[in-house]
Short mmCIF file of C-alpha atoms and ligand atoms in Angstrom, two decimals:
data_model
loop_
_atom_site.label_atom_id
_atom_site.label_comp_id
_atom_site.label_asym_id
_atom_site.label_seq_id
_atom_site.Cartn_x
_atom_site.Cartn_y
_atom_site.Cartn_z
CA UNK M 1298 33.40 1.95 -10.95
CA UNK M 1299 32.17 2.78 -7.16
CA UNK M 1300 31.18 -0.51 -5.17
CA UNK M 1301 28.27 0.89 -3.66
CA UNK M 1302 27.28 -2.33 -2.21
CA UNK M 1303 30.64 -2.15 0.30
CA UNK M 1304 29.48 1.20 1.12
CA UNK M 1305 26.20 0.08 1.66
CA UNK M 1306 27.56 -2.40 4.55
CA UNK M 1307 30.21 -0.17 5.60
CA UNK M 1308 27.91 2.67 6.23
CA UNK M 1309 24.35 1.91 5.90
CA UNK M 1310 22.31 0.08 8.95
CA UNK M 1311 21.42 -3.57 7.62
CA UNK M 1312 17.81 -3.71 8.04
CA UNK M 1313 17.02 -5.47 4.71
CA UNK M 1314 18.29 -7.72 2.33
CA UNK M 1315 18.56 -5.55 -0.86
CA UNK M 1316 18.75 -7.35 -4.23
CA UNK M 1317 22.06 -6.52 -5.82
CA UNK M 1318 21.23 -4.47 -8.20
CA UNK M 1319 22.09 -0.30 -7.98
CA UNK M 1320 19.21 0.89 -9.72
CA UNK M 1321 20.38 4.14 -11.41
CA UNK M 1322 17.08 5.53 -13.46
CA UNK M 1323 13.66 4.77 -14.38
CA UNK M 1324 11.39 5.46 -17.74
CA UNK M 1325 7.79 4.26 -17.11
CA UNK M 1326 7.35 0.11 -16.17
CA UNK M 1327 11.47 0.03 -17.01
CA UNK M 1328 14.41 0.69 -14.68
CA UNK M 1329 18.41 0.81 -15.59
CA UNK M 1330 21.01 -0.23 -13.27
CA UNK M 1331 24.85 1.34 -12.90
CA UNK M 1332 25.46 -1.45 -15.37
CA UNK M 1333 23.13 -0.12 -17.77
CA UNK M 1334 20.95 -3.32 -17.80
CA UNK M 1335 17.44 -2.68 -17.85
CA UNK M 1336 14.80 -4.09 -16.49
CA UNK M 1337 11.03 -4.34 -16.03
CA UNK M 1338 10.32 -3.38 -12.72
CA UNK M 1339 7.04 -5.00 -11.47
CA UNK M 1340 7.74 -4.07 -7.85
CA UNK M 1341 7.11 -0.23 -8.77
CA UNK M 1342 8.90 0.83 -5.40
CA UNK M 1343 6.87 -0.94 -3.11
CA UNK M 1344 3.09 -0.09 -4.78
CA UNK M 1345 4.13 3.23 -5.32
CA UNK M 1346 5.10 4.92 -8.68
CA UNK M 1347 1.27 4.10 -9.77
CA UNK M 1348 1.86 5.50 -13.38
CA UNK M 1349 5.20 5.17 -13.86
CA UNK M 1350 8.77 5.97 -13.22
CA UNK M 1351 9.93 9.79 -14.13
CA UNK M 1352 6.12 10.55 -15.63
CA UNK M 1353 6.42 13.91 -17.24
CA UNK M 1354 3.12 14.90 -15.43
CA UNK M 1355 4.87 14.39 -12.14
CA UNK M 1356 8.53 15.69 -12.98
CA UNK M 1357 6.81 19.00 -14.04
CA UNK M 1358 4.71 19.56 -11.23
CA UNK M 1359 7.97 18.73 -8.97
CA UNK M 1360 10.11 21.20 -11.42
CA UNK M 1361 7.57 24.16 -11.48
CA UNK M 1362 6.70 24.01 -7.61
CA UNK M 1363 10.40 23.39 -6.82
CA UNK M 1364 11.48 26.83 -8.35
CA UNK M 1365 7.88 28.81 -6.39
CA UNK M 1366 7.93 27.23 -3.42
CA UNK M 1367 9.04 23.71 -0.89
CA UNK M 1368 7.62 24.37 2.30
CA UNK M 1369 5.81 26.91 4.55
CA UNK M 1370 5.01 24.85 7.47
CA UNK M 1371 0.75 24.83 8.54
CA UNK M 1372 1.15 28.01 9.58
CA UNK M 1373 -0.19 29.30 6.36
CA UNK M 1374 -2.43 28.35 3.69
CA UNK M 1375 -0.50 26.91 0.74
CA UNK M 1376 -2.66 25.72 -2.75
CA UNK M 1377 -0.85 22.80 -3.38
CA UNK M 1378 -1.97 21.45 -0.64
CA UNK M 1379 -5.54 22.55 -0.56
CA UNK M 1380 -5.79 21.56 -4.46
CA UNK M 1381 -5.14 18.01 -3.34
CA UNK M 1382 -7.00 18.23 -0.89
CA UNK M 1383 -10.24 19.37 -2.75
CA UNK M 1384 -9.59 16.40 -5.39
CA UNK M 1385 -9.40 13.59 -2.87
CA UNK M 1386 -12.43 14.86 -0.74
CA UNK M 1387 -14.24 15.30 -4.37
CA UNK M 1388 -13.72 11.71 -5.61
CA UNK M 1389 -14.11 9.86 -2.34
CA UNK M 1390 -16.93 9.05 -0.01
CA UNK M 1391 -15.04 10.67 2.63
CA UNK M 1392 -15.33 14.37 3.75
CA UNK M 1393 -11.85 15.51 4.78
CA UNK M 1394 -8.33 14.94 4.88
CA UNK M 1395 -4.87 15.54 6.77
CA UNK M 1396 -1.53 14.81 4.92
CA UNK M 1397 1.19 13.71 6.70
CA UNK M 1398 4.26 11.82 5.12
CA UNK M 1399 4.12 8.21 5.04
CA UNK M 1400 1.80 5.40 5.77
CA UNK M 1401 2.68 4.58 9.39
CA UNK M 1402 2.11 7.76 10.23
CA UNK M 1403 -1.42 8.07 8.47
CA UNK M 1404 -2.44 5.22 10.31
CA UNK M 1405 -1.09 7.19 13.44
CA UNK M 1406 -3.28 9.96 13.00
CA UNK M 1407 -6.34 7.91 12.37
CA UNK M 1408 -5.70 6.08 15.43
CA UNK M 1409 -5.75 9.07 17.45
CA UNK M 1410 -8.75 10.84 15.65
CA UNK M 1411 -10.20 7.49 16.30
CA UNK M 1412 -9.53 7.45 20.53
CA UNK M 1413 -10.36 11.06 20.24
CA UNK M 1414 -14.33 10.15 18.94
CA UNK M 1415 -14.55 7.45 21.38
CA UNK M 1416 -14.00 9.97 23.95
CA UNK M 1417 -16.71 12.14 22.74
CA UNK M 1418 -19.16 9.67 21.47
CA UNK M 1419 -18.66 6.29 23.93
CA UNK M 1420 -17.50 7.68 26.93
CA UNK M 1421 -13.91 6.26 26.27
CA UNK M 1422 -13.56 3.53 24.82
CA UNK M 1423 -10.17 2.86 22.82
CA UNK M 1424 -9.62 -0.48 21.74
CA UNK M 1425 -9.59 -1.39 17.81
CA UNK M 1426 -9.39 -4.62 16.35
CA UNK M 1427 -7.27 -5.71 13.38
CA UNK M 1428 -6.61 -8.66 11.48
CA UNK M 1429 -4.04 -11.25 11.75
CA UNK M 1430 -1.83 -11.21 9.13
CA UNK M 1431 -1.70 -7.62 8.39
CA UNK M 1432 0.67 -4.78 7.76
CA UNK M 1433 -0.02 -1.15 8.69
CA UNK M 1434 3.48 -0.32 9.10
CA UNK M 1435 6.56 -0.10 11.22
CA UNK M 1436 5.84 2.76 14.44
CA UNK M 1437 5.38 1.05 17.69
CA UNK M 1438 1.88 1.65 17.57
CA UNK M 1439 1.31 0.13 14.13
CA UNK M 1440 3.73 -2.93 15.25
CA UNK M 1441 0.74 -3.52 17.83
CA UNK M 1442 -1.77 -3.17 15.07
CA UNK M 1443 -0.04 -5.23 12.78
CA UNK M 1444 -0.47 -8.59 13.86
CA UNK M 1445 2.19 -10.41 12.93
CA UNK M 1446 4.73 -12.14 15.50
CA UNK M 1447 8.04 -11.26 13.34
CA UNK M 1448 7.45 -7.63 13.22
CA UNK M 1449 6.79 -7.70 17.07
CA UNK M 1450 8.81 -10.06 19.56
CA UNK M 1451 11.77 -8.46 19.20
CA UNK M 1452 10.31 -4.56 20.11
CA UNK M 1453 8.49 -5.41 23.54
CA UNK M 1454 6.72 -4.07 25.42
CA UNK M 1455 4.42 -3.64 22.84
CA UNK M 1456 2.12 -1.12 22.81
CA UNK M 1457 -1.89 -1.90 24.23
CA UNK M 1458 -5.36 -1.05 22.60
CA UNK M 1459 -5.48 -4.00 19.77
CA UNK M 1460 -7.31 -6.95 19.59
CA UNK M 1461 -6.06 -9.42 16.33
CA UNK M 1462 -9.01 -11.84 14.82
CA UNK M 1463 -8.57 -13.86 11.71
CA UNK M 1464 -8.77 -11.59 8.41
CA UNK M 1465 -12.53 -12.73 6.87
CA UNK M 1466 -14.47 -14.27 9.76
CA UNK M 1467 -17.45 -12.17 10.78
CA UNK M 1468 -17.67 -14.01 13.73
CA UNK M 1469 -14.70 -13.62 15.49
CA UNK M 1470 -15.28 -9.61 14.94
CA UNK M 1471 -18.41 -10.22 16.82
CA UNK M 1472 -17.11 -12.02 19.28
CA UNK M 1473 -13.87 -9.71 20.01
CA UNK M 1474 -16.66 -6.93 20.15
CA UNK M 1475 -16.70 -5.41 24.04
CA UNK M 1476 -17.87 -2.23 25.44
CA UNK M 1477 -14.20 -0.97 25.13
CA UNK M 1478 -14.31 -1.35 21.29
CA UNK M 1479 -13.88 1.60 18.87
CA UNK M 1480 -13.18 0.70 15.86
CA UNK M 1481 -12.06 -1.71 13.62
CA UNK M 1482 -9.34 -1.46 11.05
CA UNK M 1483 -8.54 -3.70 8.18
CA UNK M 1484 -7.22 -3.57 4.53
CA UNK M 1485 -9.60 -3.93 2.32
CA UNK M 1486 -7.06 -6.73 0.41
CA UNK M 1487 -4.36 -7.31 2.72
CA UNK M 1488 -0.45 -7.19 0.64
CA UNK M 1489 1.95 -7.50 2.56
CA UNK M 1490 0.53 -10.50 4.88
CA UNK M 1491 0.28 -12.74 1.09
CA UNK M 1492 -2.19 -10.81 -1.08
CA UNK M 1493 -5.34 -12.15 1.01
CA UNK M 1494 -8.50 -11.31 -0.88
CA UNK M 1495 -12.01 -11.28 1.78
CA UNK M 1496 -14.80 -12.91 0.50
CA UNK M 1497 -17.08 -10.40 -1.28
CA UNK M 1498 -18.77 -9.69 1.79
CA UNK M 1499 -16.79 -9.63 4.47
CA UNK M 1500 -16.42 -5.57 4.26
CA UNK M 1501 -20.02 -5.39 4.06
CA UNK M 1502 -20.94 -7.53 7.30
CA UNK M 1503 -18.30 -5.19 8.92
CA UNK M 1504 -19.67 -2.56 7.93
CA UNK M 1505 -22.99 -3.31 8.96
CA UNK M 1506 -21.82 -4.68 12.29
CA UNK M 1507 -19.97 -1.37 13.39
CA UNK M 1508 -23.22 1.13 12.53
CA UNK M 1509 -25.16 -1.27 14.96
CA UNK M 1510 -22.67 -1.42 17.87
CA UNK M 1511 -21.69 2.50 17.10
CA UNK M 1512 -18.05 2.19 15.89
CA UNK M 1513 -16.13 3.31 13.09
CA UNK M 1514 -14.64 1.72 10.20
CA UNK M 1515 -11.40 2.66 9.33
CA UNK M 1516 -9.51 1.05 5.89
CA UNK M 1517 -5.73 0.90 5.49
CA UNK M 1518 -6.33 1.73 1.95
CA UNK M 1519 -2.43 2.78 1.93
CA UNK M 1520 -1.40 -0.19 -0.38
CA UNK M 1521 -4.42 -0.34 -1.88
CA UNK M 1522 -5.80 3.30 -2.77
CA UNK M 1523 -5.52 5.20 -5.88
CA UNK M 1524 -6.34 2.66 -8.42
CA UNK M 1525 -4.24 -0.58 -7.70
CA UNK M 1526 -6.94 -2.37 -7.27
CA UNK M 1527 -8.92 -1.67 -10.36
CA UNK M 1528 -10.80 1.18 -8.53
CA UNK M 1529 -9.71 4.19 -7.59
CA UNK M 1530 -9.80 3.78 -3.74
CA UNK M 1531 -10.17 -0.25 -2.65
CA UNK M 1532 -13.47 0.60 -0.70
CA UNK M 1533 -15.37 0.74 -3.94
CA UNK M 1534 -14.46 -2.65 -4.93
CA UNK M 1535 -16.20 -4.20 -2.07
CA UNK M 1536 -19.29 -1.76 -1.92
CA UNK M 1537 -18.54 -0.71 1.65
CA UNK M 1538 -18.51 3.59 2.48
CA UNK M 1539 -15.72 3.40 5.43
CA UNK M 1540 -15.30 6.45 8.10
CA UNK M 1541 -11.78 6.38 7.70
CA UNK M 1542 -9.42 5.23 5.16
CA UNK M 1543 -5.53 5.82 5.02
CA UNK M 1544 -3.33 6.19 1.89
CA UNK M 1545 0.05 6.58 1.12
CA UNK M 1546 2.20 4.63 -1.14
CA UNK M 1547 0.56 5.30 -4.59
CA UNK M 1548 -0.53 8.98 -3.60
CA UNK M 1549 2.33 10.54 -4.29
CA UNK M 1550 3.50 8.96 -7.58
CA UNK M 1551 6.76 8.16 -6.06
CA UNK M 1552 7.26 11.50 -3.22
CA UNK M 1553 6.88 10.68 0.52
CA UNK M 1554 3.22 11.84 1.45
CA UNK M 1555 0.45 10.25 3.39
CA UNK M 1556 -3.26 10.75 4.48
CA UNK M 1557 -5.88 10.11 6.70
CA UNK M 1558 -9.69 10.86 5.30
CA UNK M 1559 -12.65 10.74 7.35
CA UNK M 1560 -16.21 11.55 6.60
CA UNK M 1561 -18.22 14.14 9.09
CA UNK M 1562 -19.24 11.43 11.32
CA UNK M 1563 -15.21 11.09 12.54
CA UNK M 1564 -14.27 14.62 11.89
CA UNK M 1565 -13.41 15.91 15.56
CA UNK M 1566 -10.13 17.00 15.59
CA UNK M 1567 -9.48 20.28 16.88
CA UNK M 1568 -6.57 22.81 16.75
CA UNK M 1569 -3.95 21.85 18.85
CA UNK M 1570 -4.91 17.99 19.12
CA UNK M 1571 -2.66 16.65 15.60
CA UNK M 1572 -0.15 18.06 13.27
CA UNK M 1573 3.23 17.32 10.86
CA UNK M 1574 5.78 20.12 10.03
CA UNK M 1575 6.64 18.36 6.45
CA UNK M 1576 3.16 16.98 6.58
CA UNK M 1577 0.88 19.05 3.15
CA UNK M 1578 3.91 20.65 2.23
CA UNK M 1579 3.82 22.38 -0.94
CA UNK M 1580 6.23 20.41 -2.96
CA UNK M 1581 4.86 16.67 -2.15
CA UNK M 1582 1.53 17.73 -2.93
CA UNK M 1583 1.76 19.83 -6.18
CA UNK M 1584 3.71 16.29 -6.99
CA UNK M 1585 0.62 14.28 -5.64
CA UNK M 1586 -1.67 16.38 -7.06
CA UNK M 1587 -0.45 15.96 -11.02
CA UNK M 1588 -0.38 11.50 -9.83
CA UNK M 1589 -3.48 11.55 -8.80
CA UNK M 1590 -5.59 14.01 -11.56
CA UNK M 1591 -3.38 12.01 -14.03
CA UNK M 1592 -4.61 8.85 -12.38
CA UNK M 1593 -8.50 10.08 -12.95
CA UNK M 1594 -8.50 11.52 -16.09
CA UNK M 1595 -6.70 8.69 -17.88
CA UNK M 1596 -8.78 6.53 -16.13
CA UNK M 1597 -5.84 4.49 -15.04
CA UNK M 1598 -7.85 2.08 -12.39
CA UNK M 1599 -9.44 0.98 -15.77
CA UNK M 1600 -6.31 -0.06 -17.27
CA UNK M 1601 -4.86 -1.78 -13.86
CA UNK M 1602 -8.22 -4.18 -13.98
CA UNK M 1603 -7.90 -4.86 -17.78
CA UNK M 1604 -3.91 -5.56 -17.81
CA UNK M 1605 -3.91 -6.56 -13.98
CA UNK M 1606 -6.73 -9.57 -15.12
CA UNK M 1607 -4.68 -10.16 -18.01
CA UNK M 1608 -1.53 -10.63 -15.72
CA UNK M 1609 -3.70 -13.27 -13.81
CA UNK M 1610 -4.60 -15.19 -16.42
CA UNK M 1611 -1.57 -14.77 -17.97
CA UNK M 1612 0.30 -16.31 -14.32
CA UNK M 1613 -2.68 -18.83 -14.46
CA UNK M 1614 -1.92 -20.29 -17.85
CA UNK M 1615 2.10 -20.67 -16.29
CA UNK M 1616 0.46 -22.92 -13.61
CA UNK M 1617 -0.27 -25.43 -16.28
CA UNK M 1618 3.63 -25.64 -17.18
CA UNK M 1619 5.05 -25.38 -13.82
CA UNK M 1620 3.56 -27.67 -10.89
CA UNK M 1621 5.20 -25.79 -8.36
CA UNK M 1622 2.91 -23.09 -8.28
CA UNK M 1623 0.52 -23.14 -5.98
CA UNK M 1624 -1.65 -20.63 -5.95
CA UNK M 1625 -2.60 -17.33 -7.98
CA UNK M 1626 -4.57 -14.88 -6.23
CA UNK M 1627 -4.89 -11.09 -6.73
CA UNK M 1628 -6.98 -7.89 -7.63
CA UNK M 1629 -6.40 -5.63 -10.91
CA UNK M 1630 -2.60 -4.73 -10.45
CA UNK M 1631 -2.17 -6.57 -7.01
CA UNK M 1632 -1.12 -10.41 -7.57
CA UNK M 1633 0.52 -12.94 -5.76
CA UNK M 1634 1.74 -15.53 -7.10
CA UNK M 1635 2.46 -18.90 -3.85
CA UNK M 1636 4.74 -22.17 -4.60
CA UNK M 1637 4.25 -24.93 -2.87
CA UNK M 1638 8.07 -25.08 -1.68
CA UNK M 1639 10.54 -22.17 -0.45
CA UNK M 1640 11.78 -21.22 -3.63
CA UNK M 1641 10.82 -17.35 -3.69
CA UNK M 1642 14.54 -15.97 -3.03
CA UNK M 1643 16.20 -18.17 -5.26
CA UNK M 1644 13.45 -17.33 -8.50
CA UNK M 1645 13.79 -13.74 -7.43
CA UNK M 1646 17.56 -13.77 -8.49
CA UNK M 1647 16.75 -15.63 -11.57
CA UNK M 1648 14.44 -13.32 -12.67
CA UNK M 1649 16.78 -10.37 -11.70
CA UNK M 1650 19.20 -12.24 -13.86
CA UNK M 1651 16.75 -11.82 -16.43
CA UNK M 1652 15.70 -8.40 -16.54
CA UNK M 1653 12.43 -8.78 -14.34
CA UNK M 1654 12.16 -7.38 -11.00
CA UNK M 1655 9.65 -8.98 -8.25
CA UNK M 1656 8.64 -8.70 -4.50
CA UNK M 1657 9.00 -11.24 -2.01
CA UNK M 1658 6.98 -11.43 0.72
CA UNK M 1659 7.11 -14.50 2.74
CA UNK M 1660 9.41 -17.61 1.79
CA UNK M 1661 7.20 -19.10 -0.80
CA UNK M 1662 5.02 -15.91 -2.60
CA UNK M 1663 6.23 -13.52 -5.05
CA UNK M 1664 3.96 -9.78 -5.37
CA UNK M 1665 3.18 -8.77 -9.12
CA UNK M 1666 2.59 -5.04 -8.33
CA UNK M 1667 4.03 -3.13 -11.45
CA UNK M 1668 2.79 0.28 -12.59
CA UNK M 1669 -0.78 0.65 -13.12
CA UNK M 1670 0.20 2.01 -16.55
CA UNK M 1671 1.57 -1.41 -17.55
CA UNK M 1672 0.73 -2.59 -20.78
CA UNK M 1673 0.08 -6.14 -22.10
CA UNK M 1674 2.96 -5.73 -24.07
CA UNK M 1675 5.04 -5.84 -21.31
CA UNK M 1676 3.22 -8.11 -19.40
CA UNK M 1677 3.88 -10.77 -22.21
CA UNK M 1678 7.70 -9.56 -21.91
CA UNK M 1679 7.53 -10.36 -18.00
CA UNK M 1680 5.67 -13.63 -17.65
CA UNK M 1681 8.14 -15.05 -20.75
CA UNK M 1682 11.44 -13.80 -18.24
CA UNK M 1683 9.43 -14.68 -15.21
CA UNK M 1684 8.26 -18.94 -17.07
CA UNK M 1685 12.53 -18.81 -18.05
CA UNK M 1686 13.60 -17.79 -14.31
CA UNK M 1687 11.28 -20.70 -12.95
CA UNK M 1688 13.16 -23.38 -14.89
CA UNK M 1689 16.33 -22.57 -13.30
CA UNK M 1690 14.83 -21.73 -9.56
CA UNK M 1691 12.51 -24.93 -9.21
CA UNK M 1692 15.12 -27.63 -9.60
C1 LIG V 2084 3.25 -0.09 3.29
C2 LIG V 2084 2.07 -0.11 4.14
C3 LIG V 2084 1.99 0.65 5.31
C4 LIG V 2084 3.16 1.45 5.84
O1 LIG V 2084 3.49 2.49 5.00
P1 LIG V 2084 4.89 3.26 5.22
O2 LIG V 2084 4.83 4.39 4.23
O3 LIG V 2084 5.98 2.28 4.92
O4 LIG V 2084 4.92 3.72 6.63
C5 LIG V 2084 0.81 0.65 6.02
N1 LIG V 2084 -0.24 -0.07 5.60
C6 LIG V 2084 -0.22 -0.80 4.47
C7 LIG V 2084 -1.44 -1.53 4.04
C8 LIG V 2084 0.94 -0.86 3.71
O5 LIG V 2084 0.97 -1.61 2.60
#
């Protein structure tokens, strides 16, 4: 049998330490390795395959569009593309959208629609503040935006035009507030930086406080959009109508594609001033298009808050039994689960060892983030491999 882990250090640039396990297919929550072990995959590539690995509803819209047509370029008008487009203006507060192809490079764009109004509307002004603790992904700019010191020492200079303030403190947004201010950008529930939940709020006071200094509000919604929350778009959760929001990850079912939204208030780009030769192309958005009507019409933000609270309680009950947890803390299908030592690698290769896959983020905090199509069913199957795996990884 091919060692494709010696091929993966012989040829492959080391920039993560992959769990070793070559995962071969995938049938909704499950996944089989070259081994033909399965197992249930609660990591659902990063947030992303939202209903599911190989859904019919996605394969077919890849199949049929694969055999018309891939990619024209912006040049033209392509449906795919403006079908997508129609359902994401039509079931959002926002007005209008640009795909690109990841979520780095949504937050790109928004940045630069964003420097672009404040060069209308404020004579200039560019700086946006984010939170501390964030993730908006791994372009230079977004390395500045993210505020976190391990995804920037190393990639100095760094660059300007962000200001970091604690996630959920009004008052440091206030107080970071100057006449170069633009806009501030947050995730609604921030996932990467340890599944950190604002207070109901927060969103709300941020809101109010950029309509009366003039700035916009712009929500990473790229972990958080298309139902993983419970809702379909985070936004909703916390009552708050944002001028821009980003997605990614869960848009496309499991196909690169991003997006930037904005409503009429932030809509001044102009030909010339953005653009993405891959970016709307026919093929990841006829696949996007089939996630996300799937996601709608089943209601599928319903079943994340039913089975995600389940999950919770579920994870809650195992903090009875096992004193090492810390902390459980999440939204419909987004859950972390924090121990109050550094055991997270070590249970992560326990539970591989028994059929559950997890993320790790941080030393000492596992992500729950499987499909949104999860069932209880299989959340029973996972916190019974997940209570096992704890045994052996907290002694
Ligand atoms: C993953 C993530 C990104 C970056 O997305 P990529 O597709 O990896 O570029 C940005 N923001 C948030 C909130 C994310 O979770």
């Amino acid at each position: 049998m091919t060692d494709w882990r010696s091929k993966e250090s012989k040829y492959y640039m080391k920039v993560v330490n992959r769990q070793s396990i070559v995962i071969v297919k995938g049938d909704g929550t499950r996944v089989w390795d070259d081994q033909g072990k399965d197992y249930l995959d609660f990591t659902a590539g990063w947030a992303v395959n939202n209903i599911g690995h190989a859904n019919p509803v996605i394969t077919e819209a890849i199949q049929s569009q694969a055999s018309t047509l891939l990619q024209t370029s912006n040049q033209f008008f392509t449906i795919p593309q403006l079908q997508l487009a129609e359902l994401l203006v039509e079931n959002s507060c926002l007005d209008k959208v640009f795909f690109c192809n990841s979520g780095a490079e949504a937050n790109e764009g928004a940045i630069k629609l964003t420097r672009k109004w404040g060069k209308i509307n404020r004579q200039g002004p560019g700086q946006i503040i984010t939170a501390y603790k964030s993730f908006h992904g791994r372009t230079m700019n977004m390395v500045a935006a993210t505020a976190q010191p391990k995804y920037q020492e190393a990639w100095a200079p760094i660059p300007t035009g962000f200001i970091h303030v604690d996630f959920d403190d009004i008052s440091q947004i206030k107080e970071a507030t100057n006449e170069d201010t633009v806009a501030i950008m947050l995730e609604p529930v921030q996932s990467e930086g340890g599944v950190n939940i604002p207070s109901s709020d927060y969103l709300k006071m941020v809101k109010s406080w950029c309509d009366q200094n003039n700035l916009l509000l712009i929500l990473d919604e790229v972990s958080t959009g298309l139902g993983r929350l419970g809702k379909l778009f985070g936004y909703q959760l916390f009552d708050v109508e944002p001028d821009v929001i980003t997605l990614a990850k869960g848009l496309g079912g499991g196909v690169p594609i991003g997006a930037f939204l904005c409503n009429e208030r932030a809509n001044v780009l102009e030909p010339g001033d953005h653009g993405s030769t891959f970016g709307g192309n026919a093929l990841t958005c006829a696949a996007s298009e089939a996630s996300t009507r799937f996601i709608i019409d089943n209601n599928v933000p319903a079943n994340a808050e039913t089975v995600g609270g389940y999950m919770k309680a579920q994870l809650d009950n195992l903090r009875l039994k096992h004193e090492i947890i810390s902390d459980v803390r999440g939204i419909g299908c987004l859950i972390g689960v924090e121990f109050s030592a550094d055991i997270a690698a070590k249970l992560l290769s326990a539970c591989n060892d028994n059929g559950l896959l997890l993320n790790v983020t941080g030393t000492n905090l596992v992500r729950w983030m499987p499909p949104l199509t999860v069932t209880k069913q299989e959340v029973d199957e996972a916190i019974e491999k997940f209570d096992k795996a704890l045994d052996i990884a907290k002694v």
